[in-house]
Amino acid sequence: MPNHDRTFNFSAGPAGLPLPVLEQTQREILNFRGCGASILEISHRSAAFIDVLDSARDGIRQLLGANDDFEVLFLQGGSRLQFSMVPINFIQSDTNRGNYVVTGTWSDKAHQEAANCHGTDMIWSGKENGYSDLPNQTDLQSLVTNDAAYLYYTSNETIQGIQFQDDLSFDTVPTICDASSDFLSRPVDMNNYGMIYACAQKNAGPAGVTIVVIRKDLLAPTINECPGYLNYRNHASANSLYNTPPTFSIYMVDLVCQWLLNDIGGLEQMDQINRNKAELLYATIDELPDMYSGHAVPANRSLMNVTFRLPSEKLTELFLKQANDQGLTSLQGHRSVGGIRASIYNSMPQEGVLALRDFMKSFYTQNSCSN
């Protein structure tokens, strides 16, 4: 069992937060750094909060290696709002279209929403193979259309447990990436991207804030009629204070960035930790194929969301119950696909993954004859 009367929480999101971050929040929650008020209470235009905002922005820049060519925005509305904001901002005429790579549930939803706003092309879909495999860079390069305003993809699909292992890069169009579930989990080369966005509640903080890192030259005024809140330029011009921002969530993002920089040592170190954690579970799945069946093609397995099935629904229910009894919680697969999903984001300690690995092995020993 984990310590601090806390379970090992494998939730896909909102996900666990680093314990040092939670402990610092606890210390500061009543009187924020001598302000005499909580971070939940101070003005978003106060000097104290502007310091937090600037620190969070600088932390993200440092972790990603994002230079002054990029703006870092703190928005609301989650990925769902980005599904609309992207086409509204990037498709400037009837002759431009968004190119979408559909590799799972979330990129499919993004494409559907964009199609409601503007013209789109789904240039690749993994639906026929059950979203278990991914295209390679060369194949996609040949599929980008001549009228493409951008290429959009999701780096990690949480439901299917499938992940691009490298950045995608296209010389002819800006690349836009929904990195919601692997943001700040590994190094990226920002030169490959026009924009990366992520809702925070997987790796970067609590729910409530969406982080957008966008190239400044892509902040051109929109030609079509665009509601003010949906225009990235407005948020950049207002220093992410176009409306009252989610102050507490941004504060937590800042603490997570400082944890990654100072406690972990940066994204290269975080990536190695995450790879080691994922390998513990995937090795167990491969070792015990009579009990556990992974979803994704091995080369494209997610380091964030380990998805697998058991031979029967009865065994799945028993697995979930016994795991929960041992303090291994939120392991049920997404309601649309079932099975098991172990989300092992940055904040999941190796002890939690080892506990799950050991439980998987003992569960196999106790139930292998009942398949």
mmCIF file of C-alpha atoms in Angstrom, residues 1-2 6-11 319-332 341-343 351-357 359-360:
data_model
loop_
_atom_site.group_PDB
_atom_site.id
_atom_site.type_symbol
_atom_site.label_atom_id
_atom_site.label_comp_id
_atom_site.label_asym_id
_atom_site.label_seq_id
_atom_site.Cartn_x
_atom_site.Cartn_y
_atom_site.Cartn_z
ATOM 1 C CA MET A 1 0.000 0.000 0.000
ATOM 2 C CA PRO A 2 1.212 3.559 -0.685
ATOM 3 C CA ARG A 6 -2.952 7.976 -0.418
ATOM 4 C CA THR A 7 -3.579 5.404 -3.100
ATOM 5 C CA PHE A 8 -1.519 4.919 -6.213
ATOM 6 C CA ASN A 9 -3.857 6.779 -8.550
ATOM 7 C CA PHE A 10 -3.742 5.562 -12.169
ATOM 8 C CA SER A 11 -6.469 7.949 -13.334
ATOM 9 C CA PHE A 319 -8.757 -7.568 -11.400
ATOM 10 C CA LEU A 320 -10.150 -4.087 -10.827
ATOM 11 C CA LYS A 321 -11.687 -4.987 -7.468
ATOM 12 C CA GLN A 322 -8.603 -6.674 -6.082
ATOM 13 C CA ALA A 323 -6.322 -3.921 -7.374
ATOM 14 C CA ASN A 324 -8.499 -1.289 -5.750
ATOM 15 C CA ASP A 325 -8.400 -3.208 -2.467
ATOM 16 C CA GLN A 326 -4.604 -2.960 -2.612
ATOM 17 C CA GLY A 327 -4.605 0.792 -3.176
ATOM 18 C CA LEU A 328 -4.171 0.629 -6.965
ATOM 19 C CA THR A 329 -7.054 2.795 -8.120
ATOM 20 C CA SER A 330 -8.675 4.130 -11.313
ATOM 21 C CA LEU A 331 -7.426 1.308 -13.535
ATOM 22 C CA GLN A 332 -10.619 0.795 -15.502
ATOM 23 C CA ARG A 341 -5.792 1.380 -18.536
ATOM 24 C CA ALA A 342 -2.871 2.257 -16.283
ATOM 25 C CA SER A 343 -2.052 5.931 -16.701
ATOM 26 C CA GLU A 351 6.918 2.454 -6.509
ATOM 27 C CA GLY A 352 3.363 2.646 -7.821
ATOM 28 C CA VAL A 353 4.292 0.976 -11.087
ATOM 29 C CA LEU A 354 6.221 -1.725 -9.257
ATOM 30 C CA ALA A 355 3.201 -2.331 -7.037
ATOM 31 C CA LEU A 356 0.991 -2.726 -10.100
ATOM 32 C CA ARG A 357 3.540 -4.989 -11.799
ATOM 33 C CA PHE A 359 -0.077 -7.314 -8.494
ATOM 34 C CA MET A 360 -0.374 -8.293 -12.167
#
